[in-house]
Tab-separated table of C-alpha atoms and ligand atoms in Angstrom:
chain	number	residue	atom	x	y	z
M	20	MET	CA	-0.171	-0.044	-0.336
M	21	GLN	CA	1.047	3.690	-0.821
M	22	LEU	CA	0.976	6.179	2.065
M	23	PRO	CA	1.287	9.466	0.891
M	24	PRO	CA	5.455	10.099	1.958
M	25	GLY	CA	6.944	11.650	4.839
M	26	PRO	CA	10.352	12.100	7.037
M	27	LYS	CA	12.687	9.721	6.201
M	28	THR	CA	14.941	9.986	9.545
M	29	PRO	CA	14.836	6.471	11.085
M	30	PRO	CA	11.144	5.517	13.221
M	31	PHE	CA	12.949	5.252	16.261
M	32	LEU	CA	14.568	8.619	16.343
M	33	GLN	CA	11.532	10.250	14.980
M	34	LEU	CA	9.950	9.372	17.548
M	35	ILE	CA	12.233	11.292	19.973
M	36	GLN	CA	11.981	14.557	18.163
M	37	TRP	CA	8.084	14.102	18.665
M	38	ILE	CA	8.011	13.931	21.763
M	39	SER	CA	11.295	16.195	22.352
M	40	HIS	CA	11.133	18.971	19.382
M	41	PRO	CA	7.079	18.158	18.954
M	42	LEU	CA	6.584	21.665	17.151
M	43	ASP	CA	9.682	21.688	15.401
M	44	TYR	CA	8.990	18.134	13.836
M	45	LEU	CA	5.211	19.860	12.499
M	46	GLU	CA	7.208	22.512	10.787
M	47	LYS	CA	9.912	20.692	9.564
M	48	SER	CA	7.185	17.479	8.261
M	49	ALA	CA	5.329	20.530	6.677
M	50	GLN	CA	7.437	21.928	4.990
M	51	LEU	CA	9.339	19.574	3.349
M	52	TYR	CA	5.954	17.295	2.665
M	53	GLY	CA	2.789	19.450	2.570
M	54	ASP	CA	-0.316	19.060	4.329
M	55	CYS	CA	-0.545	15.032	3.764
M	56	PHE	CA	2.543	13.333	4.992
M	57	THR	CA	3.118	10.478	6.727
M	58	VAL	CA	5.021	9.794	10.028
M	59	ARG	CA	6.318	6.898	12.023
M	60	TRP	CA	6.574	6.959	15.791
M	61	GLY	CA	9.021	3.965	16.784
M	62	ASN	CA	6.660	0.994	15.649
M	63	PHE	CA	3.256	3.481	15.071
M	64	GLU	CA	2.672	4.579	11.704
M	65	ALA	CA	-0.125	7.322	10.439
M	66	VAL	CA	-1.154	9.852	7.986
M	67	LEU	CA	-1.609	13.022	8.895
M	68	LEU	CA	-3.456	15.799	7.873
M	69	GLY	CA	-3.855	19.667	8.162
M	70	SER	CA	-6.020	20.702	5.241
M	71	PRO	CA	-9.387	22.397	5.735
M	72	GLN	CA	-10.626	19.666	2.747
M	73	ALA	CA	-9.522	17.368	3.992
M	74	PHE	CA	-10.845	17.970	8.205
M	75	GLN	CA	-14.311	17.913	6.376
M	76	GLU	CA	-14.386	14.380	4.725
M	77	LEU	CA	-12.523	13.249	8.412
M	78	PHE	CA	-15.402	14.797	10.301
M	79	THR	CA	-18.349	13.672	7.789
M	80	VAL	CA	-17.672	10.446	6.180
M	81	ASP	CA	-19.498	7.673	7.794
M	82	SER	CA	-18.332	7.399	10.872
M	83	ASN	CA	-18.718	3.301	10.368
M	84	TYR	CA	-16.205	4.075	7.953
M	85	PHE	CA	-13.356	4.574	11.247
M	86	ALA	CA	-12.345	3.185	14.297
M	87	SER	CA	-10.697	4.121	17.081
M	88	THR	CA	-7.863	3.047	18.126
M	89	GLN	CA	-6.376	1.393	21.430
M	90	GLY	CA	-4.327	4.827	22.041
M	91	LEU	CA	-1.728	6.643	24.328
M	92	LEU	CA	-4.360	6.766	27.188
M	93	LEU	CA	-4.546	3.621	26.740
M	94	PRO	CA	-2.770	2.271	29.856
M	95	ILE	CA	-4.507	5.156	32.075
M	96	VAL	CA	-8.299	5.829	31.031
M	97	GLY	CA	-8.792	1.431	30.544
M	98	ASP	CA	-10.849	-0.474	27.192
M	99	GLN	CA	-14.640	0.908	28.417
M	100	SER	CA	-13.044	4.550	28.410
M	101	MET	CA	-15.765	5.876	25.152
M	102	ILE	CA	-12.611	7.316	23.791
M	103	MET	CA	-11.354	3.553	23.259
M	104	LEU	CA	-15.249	2.864	21.912
M	105	ASP	CA	-16.603	2.818	19.015
M	106	GLY	CA	-20.363	1.920	16.670
M	107	ALA	CA	-23.570	1.686	19.406
M	108	PRO	CA	-21.768	1.403	22.491
M	109	HIS	CA	-19.489	4.665	21.825
M	110	HIS	CA	-22.621	6.422	20.755
M	111	ARG	CA	-25.225	5.245	23.661
M	112	GLN	CA	-22.193	6.548	25.848
M	113	ARG	CA	-21.774	10.269	24.611
M	114	HIS	CA	-25.985	9.853	24.489
M	115	LEU	CA	-25.690	9.191	27.364
M	116	LEU	CA	-23.346	12.355	28.520
M	117	THR	CA	-23.518	14.582	26.341
M	118	PRO	CA	-25.793	16.648	29.059
M	119	PRO	CA	-24.148	17.416	32.238
M	120	PHE	CA	-21.392	19.117	29.842
M	121	HIS	CA	-24.053	21.424	28.246
M	122	GLY	CA	-27.149	24.088	28.654
M	123	GLU	CA	-29.261	24.318	32.274
M	124	ARG	CA	-26.798	21.472	33.496
M	125	MET	CA	-23.259	23.003	32.690
M	126	ARG	CA	-24.908	26.463	33.633
M	127	ALA	CA	-25.726	25.532	37.172
M	128	TYR	CA	-22.064	25.026	37.595
M	129	GLY	CA	-20.891	28.320	37.024
M	130	GLN	CA	-21.218	29.791	40.893
M	131	LEU	CA	-19.283	27.457	41.880
M	132	ILE	CA	-16.259	26.613	39.092
M	133	CYS	CA	-16.136	31.343	40.541
M	134	ASN	CA	-15.925	30.166	43.693
M	135	ILE	CA	-13.227	27.774	43.340
M	136	ALA	CA	-11.362	30.010	41.579
M	137	GLU	CA	-11.367	32.622	43.652
M	138	GLN	CA	-10.922	30.471	46.694
M	139	VAL	CA	-7.624	28.781	44.868
M	140	MET	CA	-6.294	32.586	44.522
M	141	GLU	CA	-7.419	33.492	48.192
M	142	THR	CA	-4.252	31.036	49.623
M	143	LEU	CA	-1.441	32.665	47.127
M	144	THR	CA	0.248	35.984	48.909
M	145	ILE	CA	1.021	38.691	47.350
M	146	SER	CA	4.051	39.654	46.083
M	147	LYS	CA	5.137	35.778	46.597
M	148	PRO	CA	5.960	33.842	42.610
M	149	PHE	CA	4.045	30.687	42.198
M	150	ALA	CA	3.867	28.636	39.691
M	151	VAL	CA	0.496	29.491	36.796
M	152	ARG	CA	0.099	25.776	35.927
M	153	SER	CA	-0.440	24.173	39.196
M	154	ALA	CA	-2.936	27.483	40.787
M	155	MET	CA	-4.690	26.418	37.262
M	156	GLN	CA	-4.894	22.417	37.752
M	157	GLU	CA	-5.374	23.020	41.672
M	158	ILE	CA	-8.597	25.483	39.705
M	159	SER	CA	-9.291	22.520	37.021
M	160	LEU	CA	-9.682	19.360	39.185
M	161	ARG	CA	-11.951	20.837	41.864
M	162	VAL	CA	-14.596	21.782	39.011
M	163	MET	CA	-13.451	18.330	37.632
M	164	LEU	CA	-13.828	16.081	40.501
M	165	ASP	CA	-17.049	17.955	41.739
M	166	ALA	CA	-19.184	17.799	38.171
M	167	VAL	CA	-17.453	14.204	37.823
M	168	PHE	CA	-17.862	12.771	41.125
M	169	GLY	CA	-20.133	15.250	43.015
M	170	ILE	CA	-17.868	15.439	46.016
M	171	ASN	CA	-16.107	18.824	47.306
M	172	GLU	CA	-14.198	17.545	50.396
M	173	GLY	CA	-13.766	14.935	53.150
M	174	GLN	CA	-10.567	12.736	52.631
M	175	ARG	CA	-11.241	11.003	49.984
M	176	PHE	CA	-11.807	14.007	47.961
M	177	GLN	CA	-8.807	15.183	48.508
M	178	GLN	CA	-6.894	11.611	48.283
M	179	LEU	CA	-7.971	11.887	44.771
M	180	LYS	CA	-7.229	14.920	44.558
M	181	GLU	CA	-3.675	14.458	45.148
M	182	LEU	CA	-3.518	10.906	44.059
M	183	LEU	CA	-4.796	12.072	40.826
M	184	THR	CA	-2.079	15.281	40.142
M	185	SER	CA	0.888	12.496	41.446
M	186	LEU	CA	-0.530	10.655	38.507
M	187	LEU	CA	-0.590	12.938	35.777
M	188	ASP	CA	2.699	14.879	36.780
M	189	SER	CA	3.956	11.176	36.447
M	190	VAL	CA	3.827	10.911	33.051
M	191	SER	CA	3.648	14.599	31.768
M	192	SER	CA	7.747	15.166	31.060
M	193	PRO	CA	8.398	14.508	27.569
M	194	LEU	CA	10.767	11.323	29.189
M	195	SER	CA	8.640	10.497	31.803
M	196	SER	CA	5.515	10.603	28.317
M	197	SER	CA	7.891	7.857	27.221
M	198	LEU	CA	6.408	5.683	29.837
M	199	LEU	CA	2.914	6.595	27.174
M	200	PHE	CA	4.699	6.149	23.813
M	201	LEU	CA	6.681	3.277	24.645
M	202	ARG	CA	5.030	-0.285	25.708
M	203	SER	CA	8.224	-2.225	26.114
M	204	LEU	CA	9.132	0.950	29.249
M	205	GLN	CA	5.546	-0.524	30.093
M	206	ARG	CA	6.954	-3.469	33.045
M	207	ASP	CA	6.203	-3.333	36.441
M	208	LEU	CA	9.296	-3.838	38.206
M	209	GLY	CA	8.605	-2.934	41.454
M	210	PRO	CA	7.569	-0.029	42.859
M	211	TRP	CA	10.436	2.364	42.494
M	212	SER	CA	10.308	1.969	39.259
M	213	PRO	CA	8.866	4.253	36.672
M	214	TRP	CA	5.624	1.936	35.662
M	215	GLY	CA	5.725	0.158	38.917
M	216	HIS	CA	5.439	3.514	40.468
M	217	PHE	CA	2.366	4.498	37.782
M	218	LEU	CA	0.612	0.755	38.473
M	219	HIS	CA	0.627	1.500	42.284
M	220	GLN	CA	-0.930	5.369	41.828
M	221	GLN	CA	-3.448	3.857	39.305
M	222	GLN	CA	-4.756	1.348	42.138
M	223	GLN	CA	-4.979	3.717	44.480
M	224	ILE	CA	-6.951	5.738	42.457
M	225	ASN	CA	-9.045	2.037	41.580
M	226	SER	CA	-9.926	2.079	44.817
M	227	LEU	CA	-10.550	5.387	45.605
M	228	ILE	CA	-13.256	5.150	43.172
M	229	TYR	CA	-14.185	2.026	43.708
M	230	ALA	CA	-15.458	2.677	47.222
M	231	GLU	CA	-17.073	5.499	46.373
M	232	ILE	CA	-19.356	3.522	43.641
M	233	GLN	CA	-19.700	0.868	46.619
M	234	GLN	CA	-21.718	3.700	48.914
M	235	ARG	CA	-23.502	5.413	46.132
M	236	ARG	CA	-25.007	1.627	45.901
M	237	GLU	CA	-25.920	1.455	49.468
M	238	HIS	CA	-26.610	4.511	49.482
M	239	PRO	CA	-28.583	5.668	46.277
M	240	ASP	CA	-29.973	9.418	46.367
M	241	SER	CA	-31.713	10.735	43.304
M	242	THR	CA	-31.557	13.749	43.444
M	243	ARG	CA	-28.022	13.771	42.712
M	244	THR	CA	-26.880	15.254	39.255
M	245	ASP	CA	-23.226	14.564	39.271
M	246	VAL	CA	-21.595	12.098	35.873
M	247	LEU	CA	-21.824	9.499	38.137
M	248	SER	CA	-24.808	9.478	39.871
M	249	LEU	CA	-26.157	9.637	36.277
M	250	LEU	CA	-23.660	6.827	35.309
M	251	MET	CA	-25.251	3.993	37.900
M	252	SER	CA	-28.930	5.234	36.776
M	253	ALA	CA	-28.090	4.347	33.289
M	254	CYS	CA	-28.973	0.548	31.842
M	255	ASP	CA	-28.289	-0.642	28.111
M	256	GLU	CA	-31.023	-2.160	26.192
M	257	ASP	CA	-31.103	-5.690	27.674
M	258	GLY	CA	-31.179	-3.367	31.270
M	259	GLN	CA	-28.451	-4.154	32.401
M	260	PRO	CA	-26.797	-1.296	34.299
M	261	MET	CA	-23.047	-1.096	33.932
M	262	THR	CA	-20.427	-3.011	36.045
M	263	ASN	CA	-17.756	-1.217	38.343
M	264	GLN	CA	-15.115	-1.581	35.934
M	265	GLU	CA	-17.231	0.307	32.826
M	266	LEU	CA	-17.875	3.704	35.709
M	267	ARG	CA	-13.996	3.595	36.404
M	268	ASP	CA	-13.269	4.223	33.117
M	269	GLU	CA	-15.775	6.535	32.263
M	270	LEU	CA	-14.195	8.539	35.155
M	271	ILE	CA	-11.481	8.672	34.929
M	272	THR	CA	-11.589	9.104	31.183
M	273	PHE	CA	-13.633	12.852	31.858
M	274	LEU	CA	-11.105	13.685	35.306
M	275	VAL	CA	-8.366	13.027	33.274
M	276	ALA	CA	-9.237	14.844	29.367
M	277	GLY	CA	-11.162	17.195	31.132
M	278	HIS	CA	-8.544	18.843	33.794
M	279	GLU	CA	-5.595	19.167	32.495
M	280	THR	CA	-6.300	19.847	29.020
M	281	THR	CA	-8.563	22.997	30.918
M	282	ALA	CA	-6.217	23.892	33.302
M	283	THR	CA	-3.057	24.254	30.781
M	284	ALA	CA	-5.201	26.359	28.229
M	285	MET	CA	-6.440	28.540	31.580
M	286	SER	CA	-2.307	28.716	31.916
M	287	TRP	CA	-1.398	29.966	28.596
M	288	ALA	CA	-4.680	32.993	28.142
M	289	LEU	CA	-2.963	33.732	31.572
M	290	TYR	CA	0.247	34.398	29.947
M	291	TRP	CA	-1.296	36.515	27.188
M	292	ILE	CA	-3.354	38.399	28.936
M	293	HIS	CA	-0.216	39.585	31.460
M	294	HIS	CA	1.790	39.565	28.346
M	295	LEU	CA	0.558	42.123	25.882
M	296	PRO	CA	-0.498	44.889	28.041
M	297	GLU	CA	-2.738	45.655	24.530
M	298	VAL	CA	-4.552	42.987	25.072
M	299	TYR	CA	-4.911	43.105	29.647
M	300	THR	CA	-6.003	46.412	28.898
M	301	GLN	CA	-8.980	45.637	26.050
M	302	LEU	CA	-10.111	43.253	28.108
M	303	LEU	CA	-10.397	45.389	31.663
M	304	ASP	CA	-12.051	47.302	29.780
M	305	GLU	CA	-14.665	45.213	28.469
M	306	LEU	CA	-14.623	43.622	32.125
M	307	ASP	CA	-15.553	46.530	33.866
M	308	THR	CA	-18.476	47.130	31.861
M	309	ILE	CA	-20.375	44.841	33.469
M	310	SER	CA	-22.123	45.739	36.761
M	311	ASP	CA	-22.519	42.387	38.610
M	312	ILE	CA	-19.209	39.882	37.459
M	313	SER	CA	-21.097	37.234	39.435
M	314	ASP	CA	-23.933	37.166	36.751
M	315	VAL	CA	-22.363	34.054	34.956
M	316	SER	CA	-24.251	34.571	32.279
M	317	ILE	CA	-23.234	37.848	30.713
M	318	ILE	CA	-19.056	36.484	30.903
M	319	ALA	CA	-19.463	33.767	29.186
M	320	LYS	CA	-21.330	36.111	26.593
M	321	LEU	CA	-18.494	38.803	26.649
M	322	PRO	CA	-16.970	39.263	22.370
M	323	TYR	CA	-13.255	40.333	23.825
M	324	LEU	CA	-12.833	37.799	26.424
M	325	SER	CA	-14.126	34.948	24.109
M	326	ALA	CA	-11.940	35.773	21.304
M	327	ILE	CA	-9.025	36.132	23.641
M	328	CYS	CA	-10.548	31.739	24.153
M	329	SER	CA	-10.275	30.966	21.275
M	330	GLU	CA	-7.113	33.080	20.198
M	331	THR	CA	-5.546	31.133	22.751
M	332	LEU	CA	-7.135	27.613	21.847
M	333	ARG	CA	-5.550	28.443	17.610
M	334	LEU	CA	-1.991	29.390	18.277
M	335	TYR	CA	-0.737	26.576	21.243
M	336	PRO	CA	-4.258	23.970	20.883
M	337	VAL	CA	-4.090	21.616	23.342
M	338	SER	CA	-4.049	19.154	21.785
M	339	MET	CA	-1.952	18.994	18.489
M	340	LEU	CA	-3.781	16.424	16.889
M	341	THR	CA	-7.611	14.260	17.133
M	342	MET	CA	-8.033	11.328	17.778
M	343	PRO	CA	-5.887	8.361	15.635
M	344	ARG	CA	-9.224	6.995	13.352
M	345	ILE	CA	-8.630	3.389	11.744
M	346	VAL	CA	-9.939	2.371	8.318
M	347	LYS	CA	-12.033	0.203	7.755
M	348	SER	CA	-12.501	-0.163	4.410
M	349	PRO	CA	-11.279	1.895	1.796
M	350	ILE	CA	-11.779	4.858	1.615
M	351	LYS	CA	-10.314	8.427	-0.099
M	352	ILE	CA	-9.478	11.217	1.303
M	353	ALA	CA	-7.555	14.829	0.735
M	354	GLU	CA	-7.273	12.771	-3.020
M	355	HIS	CA	-5.454	10.820	-1.190
M	356	GLN	CA	-6.419	6.140	-1.201
M	357	PHE	CA	-6.270	4.864	2.085
M	358	GLU	CA	-6.390	0.699	2.836
M	359	GLN	CA	-8.371	-0.957	5.437
M	360	GLY	CA	-5.572	-0.770	8.575
M	361	THR	CA	-4.417	2.786	7.864
M	362	LYS	CA	-4.488	5.276	10.731
M	363	LEU	CA	-5.740	8.625	10.286
M	364	ILE	CA	-4.356	11.943	12.326
M	365	GLY	CA	-5.580	15.685	11.951
M	366	CYS	CA	-3.153	17.485	12.247
M	367	ILE	CA	-5.001	20.652	14.113
M	368	TYR	CA	-1.696	22.665	15.071
M	369	LEU	CA	-0.931	22.865	11.434
M	370	ALA	CA	-4.536	23.820	10.909
M	371	HIS	CA	-4.076	26.459	12.606
M	372	HIS	CA	-1.058	28.410	11.527
M	373	ARG	CA	-1.917	27.878	7.741
M	374	GLU	CA	-0.955	31.134	6.450
M	375	ASP	CA	-3.286	31.211	4.033
M	376	ILE	CA	-6.320	30.828	6.833
M	377	TYR	CA	-4.731	33.429	9.275
M	378	ARG	CA	-3.034	36.235	9.048
M	379	GLN	CA	0.288	36.181	10.336
M	380	PRO	CA	-0.311	32.822	12.693
M	381	LYS	CA	2.680	33.217	15.002
M	382	GLN	CA	1.398	36.148	16.758
M	383	PHE	CA	-1.614	36.189	19.201
M	384	ARG	CA	-4.534	39.018	17.785
M	385	PRO	CA	-7.574	37.469	19.482
M	386	GLU	CA	-9.012	40.371	17.020
M	387	ARG	CA	-8.915	37.724	14.578
M	388	PHE	CA	-11.885	36.184	15.867
M	389	LEU	CA	-14.050	39.111	15.511
M	390	GLU	CA	-13.330	39.970	12.363
M	391	ARG	CA	-14.014	36.866	10.649
M	392	GLN	CA	-16.171	33.322	11.430
M	393	PHE	CA	-13.221	30.884	10.680
M	394	SER	CA	-15.183	27.144	9.226
M	395	LEU	CA	-14.894	24.006	11.163
M	396	TYR	CA	-12.383	22.459	9.699
M	397	GLU	CA	-9.798	25.126	9.617
M	398	TYR	CA	-10.580	25.575	13.402
M	399	LEU	CA	-11.096	22.501	15.138
M	400	PRO	CA	-9.054	23.032	19.130
M	401	PHE	CA	-11.780	20.539	20.107
M	402	GLY	CA	-11.335	17.968	16.768
M	403	GLY	CA	-14.790	17.332	15.441
M	404	GLY	CA	-17.087	15.041	13.625
M	405	ASN	CA	-18.989	11.526	15.742
M	406	ARG	CA	-15.501	12.513	17.653
M	407	ARG	CA	-15.128	15.583	19.128
M	408	CYS	CA	-15.152	16.368	22.418
M	409	ILE	CA	-17.470	15.877	24.632
M	410	GLY	CA	-16.073	18.883	27.002
M	411	MET	CA	-16.027	21.890	24.371
M	412	ALA	CA	-19.171	23.683	25.973
M	413	PHE	CA	-17.818	23.428	29.206
M	414	ALA	CA	-14.352	23.367	29.163
M	415	LEU	CA	-15.408	27.270	27.035
M	416	PHE	CA	-17.207	28.125	30.165
M	417	GLU	CA	-15.072	27.499	32.054
M	418	MET	CA	-12.097	29.170	30.609
M	419	LYS	CA	-13.997	31.995	31.154
M	420	LEU	CA	-15.510	32.372	34.561
M	421	VAL	CA	-12.251	31.334	35.327
M	422	LEU	CA	-10.054	34.525	33.423
M	423	ALA	CA	-13.104	36.704	34.434
M	424	THR	CA	-12.863	35.942	38.061
M	425	ILE	CA	-8.678	36.697	38.614
M	426	VAL	CA	-8.542	39.148	36.050
M	427	SER	CA	-11.297	41.572	37.476
M	428	ARG	CA	-10.382	40.405	41.064
M	429	TYR	CA	-6.182	40.290	41.314
M	430	ARG	CA	-3.961	42.605	39.373
M	431	LEU	CA	-1.078	39.692	38.644
M	432	ALA	CA	2.511	40.263	36.575
M	433	LEU	CA	4.670	37.603	35.142
M	434	LEU	CA	7.683	36.757	37.180
M	435	ASP	CA	9.235	37.424	33.480
M	436	GLN	CA	8.021	39.155	30.853
M	437	SER	CA	10.617	37.213	27.850
M	438	PRO	CA	8.457	35.083	26.103
M	439	VAL	CA	7.317	30.893	26.627
M	440	LYS	CA	8.110	28.623	24.281
M	441	PRO	CA	5.392	25.797	24.692
M	442	VAL	CA	6.688	22.300	25.642
M	443	ARG	CA	5.749	18.715	25.909
M	444	ARG	CA	3.478	18.240	28.734
M	445	GLY	CA	2.477	14.289	27.940
M	446	ALA	CA	0.323	14.577	24.838
M	447	THR	CA	-0.800	17.785	25.526
M	448	LEU	CA	1.671	20.848	24.877
M	449	ALA	CA	2.031	23.504	28.057
M	450	PRO	CA	4.056	26.079	29.418
M	451	PRO	CA	6.667	24.948	31.291
M	452	ASP	CA	6.760	23.928	34.828
M	453	GLY	CA	8.588	27.360	35.371
M	454	MET	CA	6.231	30.184	34.566
M	455	GLN	CA	5.716	31.894	37.056
M	456	MET	CA	3.349	34.358	38.001
M	457	VAL	CA	3.174	37.086	41.618
M	458	VAL	CA	0.058	38.047	42.184
M	459	ALA	CA	1.068	41.899	42.753
M	460	GLY	CA	-2.487	43.239	44.188
M	461	TYR	CA	-6.397	43.141	44.715
M	462	ARG	CA	-7.797	45.156	42.056
M	463	TYR	CA	-11.195	44.769	44.112
M	464	GLN	CA	-9.897	46.292	47.105
M	465	GLU	CA	-8.238	49.089	45.201
M	466	ARG	CA	-12.278	48.943	43.230
M	467	LEU	CA	-13.755	49.386	46.590
M	468	LEU	CA	-11.440	51.995	47.827
M	469	ALA	CA	-11.829	54.329	45.151
M	470	ASN	CA	-16.021	53.719	45.645
M	471	ARG	CA	-15.145	54.709	49.407
M	472	THR	CA	-13.001	57.913	48.363
M	473	SER	CA	-15.701	58.609	45.067
M	474	GLN	CA	-18.289	58.292	48.037
M	475	LEU	CA	-17.089	60.616	50.659
M	476	CYS	CA	-15.949	63.553	47.661
M	477	GLU	CA	-19.547	63.392	47.474
M	478	LEU	CA	-20.280	63.960	50.446
M	479	LYS	CA	-18.217	66.459	51.588
M	480	GLY	CA	-19.341	68.741	47.959
M	481	VAL	CA	-23.137	67.884	49.198
M	482	HIS	CA	-21.475	69.310	53.522
M	483	GLN	CA	-19.371	72.423	51.184
R	522	LIG	C1	-9.063	23.490	26.689
R	522	LIG	C2	-10.028	21.629	27.239
R	522	LIG	C3	-10.008	20.673	25.926
R	522	LIG	C4	-9.533	20.761	24.722
R	522	LIG	C5	-8.674	21.549	24.299
R	522	LIG	C6	-10.257	19.611	24.599
R	522	LIG	C7	-9.355	18.621	23.475
R	522	LIG	C8	-10.117	17.779	22.280
R	522	LIG	C9	-9.842	16.440	21.372
R	522	LIG	C10	-8.948	16.937	20.532
R	522	LIG	C11	-10.353	15.721	21.313
R	522	LIG	C12	-10.707	14.825	20.132
R	522	LIG	C13	-11.304	14.624	19.373
R	522	LIG	C14	-11.578	13.937	17.719
R	522	LIG	O1	-10.907	13.369	17.537
R	522	LIG	O2	-11.837	14.864	17.010
R	522	LIG	C15	-11.118	15.453	22.038
R	522	LIG	C16	-11.599	14.094	23.202
R	522	LIG	C17	-12.323	14.306	23.913
R	522	LIG	N1	-12.424	15.221	25.340
R	522	LIG	FE1	-11.869	17.077	25.585
R	522	LIG	N2	-10.748	19.181	25.416
R	522	LIG	C18	-10.408	19.742	26.685
R	522	LIG	C19	-11.646	19.159	27.820
R	522	LIG	C20	-12.444	18.152	27.878
R	522	LIG	C21	-13.195	18.066	28.718
R	522	LIG	C22	-12.890	19.142	30.167
R	522	LIG	C23	-13.777	17.455	28.811
R	522	LIG	C24	-14.942	16.232	29.885
R	522	LIG	C25	-15.818	16.816	30.805
R	522	LIG	C26	-13.251	16.747	28.034
R	522	LIG	C27	-13.732	15.394	27.438
R	522	LIG	C28	-13.500	14.399	25.945
R	522	LIG	C29	-13.941	13.006	25.767
R	522	LIG	C30	-14.349	11.822	26.364
R	522	LIG	C31	-13.095	13.339	24.313
R	522	LIG	C32	-13.542	11.540	23.561
R	522	LIG	C33	-14.647	11.965	22.892
R	522	LIG	C34	-15.016	10.706	22.056
R	522	LIG	O3	-14.026	9.846	22.082
R	522	LIG	O4	-15.893	10.836	21.854
R	522	LIG	N3	-12.105	17.353	26.947
R	522	LIG	N4	-10.589	16.593	23.111
């Protein structure tokens, strides 16, 4: 079978380049081979697609043409996760799990998201540097634990929070993420070996999740609206409820897919807002037009804030690639004929950096999203088709509320103003661990003081 040409470097070296310098690897390959090329990462071979035409065909063709692949995340999420399912079971899970992350059910989390953002920011000391990603991770993990498990306090909540953070950290650096890429490294050589440590943490997380499931089975509560309760009350066509393993795999999928990604996106947005003074000023002007900053439905619709979120996810899309799709029956995409078994992956990063679509693609310009609308095949930070991210609306909602809460209440500054380059963090593209900020002041106190002063002046004026 003739695949489109691609980098000629030996597969193992390509894998190392892809893990250590993903953007250089993608850009150089696209320069040489255009927007459709074959990559070989160790034993893994796939065709990367980056043109709007290819995305349109990939996302609109009947989904039965493709199967999902037992990808990188399999050891973390398990084989019953929605990500690993296909056909009817996949469709059923999506149908069941869409409501909690959309519409009224999602908006009900608005106040909670703002409160968590405030609680986390209040723990920071003025003028003392803090790691931006850790703070954003704390926020997004607490939000996810509440939405998915409906838990927000107690020992189990605390333990899950710590273990999940540690589990994801253990496969996040370019070196340790090789654990996910190379099956040969996935050997349990005791708790001190990297994979042994990973499995040990995973077992602890599983015990906590199973304990929570057990408790819910023993004390059912029909008023609960979290994802776990929803899944526990669902049955298949034969009236069978989900097994404990199915429940675990879905829960961990949401925690993993929804927490790191949103935290990274919020960290990037904070970076751009504070790196570019004109962006900060314009955002502040917009936020200052709102009389009630706790009105989440107004915040979610602010045009400039929305444009900042869109541009953040365009420039460094947290997920550089879509999930792989395995061809089940021969198909033609972007003028290429692909045979059964070929793995096709959409390259979101390359699509977002096309000069024919985005003027000055390397620049952060939120205005571009106010000037024109991009199609679903030109702008796709959440992928598309039947596998489009199920948490898209929730992630954007959370991003906007957290950014609005932080920027309107705190004056932050980057510790180092020099440009930051993205690094690999697990399967995502993130700012480096070392990116730090400081709380330089409290805008809410400054505003209060300014209001009091003007009231005093008015009073004085009255009495004079
Ligand atoms: C800024 C944050 C996020 C980004 C950039 C992001 C990005 C993505 C991308 C690119 C995909 C693959 C789509 C495809 O292959 O076409 C995906 C799938 C998925 N995402 Fe997200 N995501 C984010 C947040 C979330 C959140 C908050 C949740 C959970 C509430 C979530 C749950 C999922 C799930 C379950 C899938 C698999 C869907 C399926 O296989 O049908 N994601 N996401």
